[in-house]
Short mmCIF file of C-alpha atoms in Angstrom, two decimals:
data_model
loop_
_atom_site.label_atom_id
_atom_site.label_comp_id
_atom_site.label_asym_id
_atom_site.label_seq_id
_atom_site.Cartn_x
_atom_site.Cartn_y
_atom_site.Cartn_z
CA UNK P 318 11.56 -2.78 -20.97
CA UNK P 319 10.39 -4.32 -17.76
CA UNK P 320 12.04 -3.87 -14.14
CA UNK P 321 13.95 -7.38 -14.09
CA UNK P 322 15.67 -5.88 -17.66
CA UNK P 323 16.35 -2.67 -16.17
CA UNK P 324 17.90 -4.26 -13.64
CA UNK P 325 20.07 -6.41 -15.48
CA UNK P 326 21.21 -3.70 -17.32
CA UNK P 327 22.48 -1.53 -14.82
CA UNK P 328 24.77 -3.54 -12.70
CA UNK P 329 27.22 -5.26 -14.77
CA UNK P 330 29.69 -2.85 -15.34
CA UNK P 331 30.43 -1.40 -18.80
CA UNK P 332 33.73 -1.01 -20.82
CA UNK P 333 33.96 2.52 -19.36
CA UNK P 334 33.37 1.83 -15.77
CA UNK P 335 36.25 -1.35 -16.07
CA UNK P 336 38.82 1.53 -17.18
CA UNK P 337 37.87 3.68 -14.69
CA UNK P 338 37.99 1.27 -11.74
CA UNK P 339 41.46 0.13 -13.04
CA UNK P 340 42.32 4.13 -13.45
CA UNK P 341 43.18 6.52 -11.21
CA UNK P 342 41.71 8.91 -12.80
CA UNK P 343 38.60 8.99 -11.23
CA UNK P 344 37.11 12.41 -11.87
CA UNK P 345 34.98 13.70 -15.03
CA UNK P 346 34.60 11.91 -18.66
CA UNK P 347 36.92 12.97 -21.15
CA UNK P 348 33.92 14.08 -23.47
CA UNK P 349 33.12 16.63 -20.79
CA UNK P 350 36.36 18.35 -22.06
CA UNK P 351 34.62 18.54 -25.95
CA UNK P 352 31.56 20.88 -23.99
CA UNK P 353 33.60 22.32 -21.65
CA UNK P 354 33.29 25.77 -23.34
CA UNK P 355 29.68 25.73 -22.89
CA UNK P 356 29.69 25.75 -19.50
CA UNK P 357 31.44 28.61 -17.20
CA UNK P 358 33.04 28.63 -14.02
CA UNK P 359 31.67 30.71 -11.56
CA UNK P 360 33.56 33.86 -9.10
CA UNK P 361 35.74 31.03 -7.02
CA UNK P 362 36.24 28.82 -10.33
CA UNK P 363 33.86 26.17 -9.49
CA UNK P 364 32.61 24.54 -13.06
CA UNK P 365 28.87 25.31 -13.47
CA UNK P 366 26.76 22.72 -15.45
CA UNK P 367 24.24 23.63 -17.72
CA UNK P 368 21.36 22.43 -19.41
CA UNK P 369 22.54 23.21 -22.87
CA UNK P 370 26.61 21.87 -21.95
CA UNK P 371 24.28 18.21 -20.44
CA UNK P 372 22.56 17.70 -23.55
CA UNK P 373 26.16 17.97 -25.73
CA UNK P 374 27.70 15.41 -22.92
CA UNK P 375 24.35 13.38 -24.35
CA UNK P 376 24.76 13.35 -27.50
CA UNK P 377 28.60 13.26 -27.58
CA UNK P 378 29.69 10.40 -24.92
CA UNK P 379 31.39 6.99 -25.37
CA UNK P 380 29.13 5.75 -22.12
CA UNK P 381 25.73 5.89 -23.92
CA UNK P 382 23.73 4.27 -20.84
CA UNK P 383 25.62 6.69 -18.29
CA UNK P 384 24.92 9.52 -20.25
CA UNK P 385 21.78 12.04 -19.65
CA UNK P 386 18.68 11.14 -21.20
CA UNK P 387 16.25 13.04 -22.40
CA UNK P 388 13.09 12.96 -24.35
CA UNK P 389 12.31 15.86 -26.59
CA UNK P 390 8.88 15.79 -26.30
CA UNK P 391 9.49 16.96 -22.84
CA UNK P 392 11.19 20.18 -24.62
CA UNK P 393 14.60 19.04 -22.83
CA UNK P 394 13.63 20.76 -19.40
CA UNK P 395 13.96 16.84 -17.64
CA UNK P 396 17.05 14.50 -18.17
CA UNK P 397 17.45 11.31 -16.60
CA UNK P 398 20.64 9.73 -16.05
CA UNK P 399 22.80 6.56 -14.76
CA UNK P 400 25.48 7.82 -13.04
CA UNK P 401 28.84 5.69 -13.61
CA UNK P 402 30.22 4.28 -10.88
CA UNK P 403 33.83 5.16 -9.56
CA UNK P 404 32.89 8.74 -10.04
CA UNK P 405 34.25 11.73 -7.76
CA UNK P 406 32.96 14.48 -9.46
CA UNK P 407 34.98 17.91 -9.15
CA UNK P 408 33.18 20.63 -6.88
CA UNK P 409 30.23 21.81 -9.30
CA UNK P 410 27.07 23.56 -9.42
CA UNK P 411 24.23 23.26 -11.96
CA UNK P 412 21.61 25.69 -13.49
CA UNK P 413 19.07 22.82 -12.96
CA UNK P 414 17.14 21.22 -9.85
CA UNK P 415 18.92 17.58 -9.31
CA UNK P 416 17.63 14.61 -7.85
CA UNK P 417 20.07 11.90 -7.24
CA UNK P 418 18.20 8.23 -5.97
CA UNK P 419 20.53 5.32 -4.35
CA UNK P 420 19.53 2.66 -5.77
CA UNK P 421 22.21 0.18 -4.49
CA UNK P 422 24.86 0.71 -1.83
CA UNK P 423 25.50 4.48 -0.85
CA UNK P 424 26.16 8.49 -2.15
CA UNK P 425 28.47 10.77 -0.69
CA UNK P 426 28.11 13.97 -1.18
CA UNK P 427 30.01 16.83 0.06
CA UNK P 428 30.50 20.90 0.16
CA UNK P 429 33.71 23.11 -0.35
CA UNK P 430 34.49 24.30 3.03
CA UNK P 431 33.16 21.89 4.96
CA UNK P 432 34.49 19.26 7.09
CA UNK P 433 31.62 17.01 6.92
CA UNK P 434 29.88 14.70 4.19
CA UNK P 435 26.69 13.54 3.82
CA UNK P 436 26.17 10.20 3.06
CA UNK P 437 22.92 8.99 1.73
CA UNK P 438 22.73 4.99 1.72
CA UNK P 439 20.08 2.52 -0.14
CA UNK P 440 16.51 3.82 -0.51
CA UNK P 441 17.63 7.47 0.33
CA UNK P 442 17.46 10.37 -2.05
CA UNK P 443 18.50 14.32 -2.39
CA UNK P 444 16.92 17.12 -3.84
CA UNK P 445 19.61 19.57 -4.58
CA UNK P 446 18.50 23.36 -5.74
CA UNK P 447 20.59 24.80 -8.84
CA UNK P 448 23.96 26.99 -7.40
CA UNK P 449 24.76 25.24 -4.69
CA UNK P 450 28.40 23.90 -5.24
CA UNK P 451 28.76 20.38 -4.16
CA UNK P 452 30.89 16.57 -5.29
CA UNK P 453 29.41 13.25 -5.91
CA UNK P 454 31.20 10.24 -5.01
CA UNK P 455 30.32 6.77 -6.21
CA UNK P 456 32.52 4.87 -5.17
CA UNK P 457 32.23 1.05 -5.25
CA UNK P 458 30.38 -1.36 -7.79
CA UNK P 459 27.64 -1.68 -5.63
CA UNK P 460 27.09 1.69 -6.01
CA UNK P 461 24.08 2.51 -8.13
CA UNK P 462 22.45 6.24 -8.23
CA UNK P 463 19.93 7.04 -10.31
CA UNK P 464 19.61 10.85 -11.16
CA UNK P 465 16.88 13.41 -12.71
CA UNK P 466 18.05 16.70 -13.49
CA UNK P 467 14.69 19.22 -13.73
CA UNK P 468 14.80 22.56 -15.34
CA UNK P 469 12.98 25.32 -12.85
CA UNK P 470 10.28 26.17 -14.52
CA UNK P 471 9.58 22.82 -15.71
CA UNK P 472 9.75 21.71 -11.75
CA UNK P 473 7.23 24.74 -10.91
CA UNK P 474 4.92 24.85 -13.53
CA UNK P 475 4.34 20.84 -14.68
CA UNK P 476 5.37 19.03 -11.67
CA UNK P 477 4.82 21.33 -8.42
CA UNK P 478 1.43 22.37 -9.67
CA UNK P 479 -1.32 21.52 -8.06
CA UNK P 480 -0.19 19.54 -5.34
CA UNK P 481 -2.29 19.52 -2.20
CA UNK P 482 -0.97 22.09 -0.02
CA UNK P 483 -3.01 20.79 3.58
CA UNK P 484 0.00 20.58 6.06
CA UNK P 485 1.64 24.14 6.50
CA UNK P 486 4.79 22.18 6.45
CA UNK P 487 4.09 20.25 2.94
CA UNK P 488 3.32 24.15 1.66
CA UNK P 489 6.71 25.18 2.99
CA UNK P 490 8.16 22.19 1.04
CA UNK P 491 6.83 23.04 -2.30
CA UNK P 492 7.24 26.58 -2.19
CA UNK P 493 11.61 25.77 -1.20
CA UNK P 494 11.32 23.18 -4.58
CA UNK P 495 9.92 25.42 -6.82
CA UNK P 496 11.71 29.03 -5.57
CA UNK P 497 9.47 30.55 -3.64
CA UNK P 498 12.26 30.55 -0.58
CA UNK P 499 15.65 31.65 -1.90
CA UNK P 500 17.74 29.98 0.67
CA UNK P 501 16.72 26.59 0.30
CA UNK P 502 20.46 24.38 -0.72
CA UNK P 503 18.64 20.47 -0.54
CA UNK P 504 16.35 17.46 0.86
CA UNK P 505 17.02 14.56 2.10
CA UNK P 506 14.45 12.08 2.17
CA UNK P 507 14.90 8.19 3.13
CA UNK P 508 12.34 5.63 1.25
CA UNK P 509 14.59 2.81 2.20
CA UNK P 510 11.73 0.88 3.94
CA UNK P 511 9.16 2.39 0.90
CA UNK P 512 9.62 -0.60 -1.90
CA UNK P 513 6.88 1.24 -4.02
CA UNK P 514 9.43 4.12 -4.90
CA UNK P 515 12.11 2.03 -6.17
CA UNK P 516 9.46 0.51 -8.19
CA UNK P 517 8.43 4.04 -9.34
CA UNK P 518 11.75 5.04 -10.40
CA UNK P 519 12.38 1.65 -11.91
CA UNK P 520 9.51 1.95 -13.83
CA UNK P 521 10.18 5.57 -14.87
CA UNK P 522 13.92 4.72 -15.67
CA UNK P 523 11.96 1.79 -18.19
CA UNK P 524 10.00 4.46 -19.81
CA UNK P 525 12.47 6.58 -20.93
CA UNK P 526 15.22 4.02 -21.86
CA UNK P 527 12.27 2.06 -24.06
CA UNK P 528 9.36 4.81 -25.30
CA UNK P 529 6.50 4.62 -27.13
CA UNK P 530 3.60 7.12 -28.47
CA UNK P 531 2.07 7.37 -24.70
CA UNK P 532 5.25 7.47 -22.36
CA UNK P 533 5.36 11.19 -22.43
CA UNK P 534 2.19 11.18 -20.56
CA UNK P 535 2.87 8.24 -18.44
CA UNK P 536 6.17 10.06 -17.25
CA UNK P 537 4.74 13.07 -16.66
CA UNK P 538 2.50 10.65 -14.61
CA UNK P 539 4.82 9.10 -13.21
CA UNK P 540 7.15 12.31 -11.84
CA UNK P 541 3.53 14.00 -10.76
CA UNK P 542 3.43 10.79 -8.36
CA UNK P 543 7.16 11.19 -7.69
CA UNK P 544 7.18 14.47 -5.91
CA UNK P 545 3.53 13.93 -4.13
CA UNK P 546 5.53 10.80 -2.36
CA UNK P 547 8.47 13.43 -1.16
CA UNK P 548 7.06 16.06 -0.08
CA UNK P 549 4.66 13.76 1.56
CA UNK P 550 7.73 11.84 3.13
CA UNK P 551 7.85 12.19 6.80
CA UNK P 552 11.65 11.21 6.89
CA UNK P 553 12.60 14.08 5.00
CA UNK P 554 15.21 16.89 6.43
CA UNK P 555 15.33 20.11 4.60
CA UNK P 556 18.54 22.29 4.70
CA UNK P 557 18.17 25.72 4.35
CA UNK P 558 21.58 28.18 4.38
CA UNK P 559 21.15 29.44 7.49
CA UNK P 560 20.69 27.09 10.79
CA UNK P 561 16.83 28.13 10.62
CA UNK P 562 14.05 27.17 13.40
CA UNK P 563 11.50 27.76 10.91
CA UNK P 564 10.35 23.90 10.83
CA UNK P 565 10.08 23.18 14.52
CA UNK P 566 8.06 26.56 14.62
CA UNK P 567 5.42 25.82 12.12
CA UNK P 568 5.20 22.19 13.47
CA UNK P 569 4.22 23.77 16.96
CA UNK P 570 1.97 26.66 15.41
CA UNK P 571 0.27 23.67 13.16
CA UNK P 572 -0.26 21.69 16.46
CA UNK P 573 -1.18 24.42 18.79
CA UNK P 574 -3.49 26.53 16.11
CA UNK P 575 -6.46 26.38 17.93
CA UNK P 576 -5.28 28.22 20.62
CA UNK P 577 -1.87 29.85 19.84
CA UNK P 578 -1.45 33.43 20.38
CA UNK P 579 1.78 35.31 18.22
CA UNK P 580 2.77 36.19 22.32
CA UNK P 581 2.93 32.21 23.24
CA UNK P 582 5.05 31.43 20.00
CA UNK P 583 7.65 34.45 21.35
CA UNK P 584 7.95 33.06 24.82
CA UNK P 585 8.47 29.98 23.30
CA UNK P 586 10.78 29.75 20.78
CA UNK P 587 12.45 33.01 22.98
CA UNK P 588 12.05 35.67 20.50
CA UNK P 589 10.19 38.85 20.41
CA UNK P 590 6.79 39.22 18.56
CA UNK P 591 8.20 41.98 16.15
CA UNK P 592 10.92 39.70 15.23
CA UNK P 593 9.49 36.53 14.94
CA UNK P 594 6.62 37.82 12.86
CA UNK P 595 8.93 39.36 10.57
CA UNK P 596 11.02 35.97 9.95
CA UNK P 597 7.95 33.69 9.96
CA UNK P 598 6.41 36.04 7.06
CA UNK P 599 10.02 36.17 5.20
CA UNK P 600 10.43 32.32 5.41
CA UNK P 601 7.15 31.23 3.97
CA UNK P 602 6.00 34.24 2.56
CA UNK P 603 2.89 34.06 5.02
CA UNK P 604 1.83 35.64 8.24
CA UNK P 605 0.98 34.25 11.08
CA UNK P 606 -2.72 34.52 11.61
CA UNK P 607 -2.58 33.30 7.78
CA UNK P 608 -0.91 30.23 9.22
CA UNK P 609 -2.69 29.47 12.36
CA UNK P 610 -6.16 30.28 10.59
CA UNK P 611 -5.39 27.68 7.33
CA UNK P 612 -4.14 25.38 9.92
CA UNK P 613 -7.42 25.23 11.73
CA UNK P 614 -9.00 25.43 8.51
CA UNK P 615 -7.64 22.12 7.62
CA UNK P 616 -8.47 20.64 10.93
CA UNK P 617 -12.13 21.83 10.37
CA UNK P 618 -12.68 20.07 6.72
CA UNK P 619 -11.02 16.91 8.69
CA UNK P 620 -13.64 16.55 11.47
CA UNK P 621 -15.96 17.88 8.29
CA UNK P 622 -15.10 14.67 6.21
CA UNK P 623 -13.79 12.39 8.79
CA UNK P 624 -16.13 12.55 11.96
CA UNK P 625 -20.48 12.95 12.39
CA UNK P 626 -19.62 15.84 15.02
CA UNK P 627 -22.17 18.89 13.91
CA UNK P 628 -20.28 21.96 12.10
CA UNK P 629 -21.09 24.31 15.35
CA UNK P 630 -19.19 21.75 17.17
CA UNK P 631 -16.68 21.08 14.90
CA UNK P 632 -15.93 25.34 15.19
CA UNK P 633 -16.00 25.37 19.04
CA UNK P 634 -13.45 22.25 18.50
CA UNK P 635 -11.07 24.20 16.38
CA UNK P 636 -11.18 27.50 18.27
CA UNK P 637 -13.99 29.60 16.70
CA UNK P 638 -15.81 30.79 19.15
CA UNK P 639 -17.90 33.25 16.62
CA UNK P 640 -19.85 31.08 14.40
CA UNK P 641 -20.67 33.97 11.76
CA UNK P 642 -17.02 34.38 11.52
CA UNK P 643 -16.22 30.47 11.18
CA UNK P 644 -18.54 30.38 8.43
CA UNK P 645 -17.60 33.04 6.83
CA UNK P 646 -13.95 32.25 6.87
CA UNK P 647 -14.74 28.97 5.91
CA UNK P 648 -16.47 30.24 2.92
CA UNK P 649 -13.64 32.55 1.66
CA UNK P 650 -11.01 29.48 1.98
CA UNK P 651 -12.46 26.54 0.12
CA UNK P 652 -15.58 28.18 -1.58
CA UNK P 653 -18.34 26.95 -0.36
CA UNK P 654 -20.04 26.19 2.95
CA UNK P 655 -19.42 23.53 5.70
CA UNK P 656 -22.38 21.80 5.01
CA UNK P 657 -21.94 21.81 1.03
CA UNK P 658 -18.43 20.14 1.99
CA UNK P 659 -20.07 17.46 4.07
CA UNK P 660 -22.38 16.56 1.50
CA UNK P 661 -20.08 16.32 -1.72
CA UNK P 662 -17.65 14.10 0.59
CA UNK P 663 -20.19 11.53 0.83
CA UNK P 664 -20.55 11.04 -2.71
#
């Protein structure tokens, strides 16, 4: 399957999605009743979806290409699916990490409790973390979401691993994905003006929908590239459940490094030291002189790779004012010496 069938596949709208726009009974699929018992509600008696109830709705629906998909060779811990349009889900939560894509037209998405939705239009995309009740509404015909749903440990040990960690604030992002930071509830990111991820996900969506012997590599591929382009994204806005400053405060410790003291971060985000060390460390699991001294790490193996300045001046330039120590700290974090990195960059 190329893009131009994909495409042609998904818009017209199927014998299930002319019912439901002439229904007005818009919430979930009658199969869902059939697996309802594998799935529990939680303490306020919203439904919770899980990975074993999806892969019944698979295998039992009426709406083959709006059911989840999923590939066995991928040990069912990754499901992609269509979702139907005219679709206002009841207030759910999953077990699993969701990713829901607009392809066409727009999301809504909202939270019990709140007066607000969130709408994410054409191009836009969120990352929602398992147990955090929400709705889906699709809405229109031109509505077209495309969703993965990602079991955990699948998430952090195939697709998380190994990405390069050289922003503070791209370390903060994978650790929220893969549950290093309990409080993280979603991202949004907007790709609208980035055609190559709609091609991505087009071509991923092909993939699965027509396999052969080497698509489970070229998926895995495929969602490696994925999740390097979001947490890349600089149009992404993380929500956390609390109103946290922790992003505008490792944005100005990642700028200022090379000078910051723990005493100018208080005065300036109006905290005390004991406090603000304390929440910085319980946010990303890191302290600050761990922060400031990666950050002007990274800025070091920049000028290294990127500039002909000489590595004394390239210390004095990122705030070491003790050589021995620079060298020896740079030693300890990427394992070898500045001049060793110089050299293999140039090959």
């Amino acid at each position: 399957m190329d893009r131009s069938e994909f495409r042609a596949l998904i818009f017209p709208l199927t014998d299930f999605e002319k019912n439901k726009k002439n229904s007005k009974n818009t919430g979930l699929p009658a199969e869902f009743e059939s697996v309802r018992s594998l799935w529990q509600r939680d303490e306020n008696g919203f439904l919770v979806l899980t990975n074993k109830g999806m892969n019944e709705f698979a295998a039992k629906s009426k709406d083959s290409l709006h059911a989840p998909i999923y590939d066995r060779s991928l040990n069912e811990s990754f499901r992609l699916i269509i979702h139907h349009r005219f679709n206002h889900r009841e207030f759910h939560s999953t077990e699993f990490i969701s990713v829901n894509y607009v392809y066409s037209g727009k999301l809504t998405v909202t939270f019990p409790n709140s007066k607000d939705s969130l709408i994410i239009d054409e191009g836009g995309l969120i990352l929602m973390n398992s147990s955090i009740v929400h709705r889906l509404q699709i809405e229109s015909e031109n509505d077209i979401v495309l969703g993965f749903q990602i079991e955990k440990d699948f998430l952090r040990e195939e697709l998380l691993n190994g990405l390069p960690r050289s922003s503070m604030i791209v370390d903060f992002l994978i650790q929220t994905m893969s549950g290093g930071i309990t409080n993280f509830r979603h991202l949004i990111s907007d790709f609208h003006k980035d055609e190559r991820m709609k091609n991505l996900i087009e071509d991923l969506f092909c993939e699965y929908l027509d396999p052969n012997i080497l698509s489970p590599v070229t998926v895995a591929s495929y969602l490696k590239l994925f999740f390097v382009k979001v947490v890349g994204n600089e149009n992404s806005d993380l929500c956390l459940n609390r109103k946290d400053l922790i992003f505008r405060i490792l944005a100005y410790i990642e700028e200022n490094s090379v000078d910051i003291s723990l005493e100018d971060l208080a005065l300036r985000f109006n905290y005390s030291e004991k406090y603000l060390s304390r929440y910085i460390k319980n946010q990303t699991g890191r302290t600050f002189s761990f922060l400031c001294l990666k950050s002007r790490m990274e800025k070091a193996r920049f000028y290294l790779i990127q500039s002909e300045l000489s590595v004394d001046d390239i210390a004095r330039k990122c705030g070491f004012t003790n050589l021995s120590f620079f060298y020896r700290k740079f030693k300890e974090y990427f394992g070898m010496m500045p001049h060793a990195m110089r050299k293999n960059a140039t090959f």
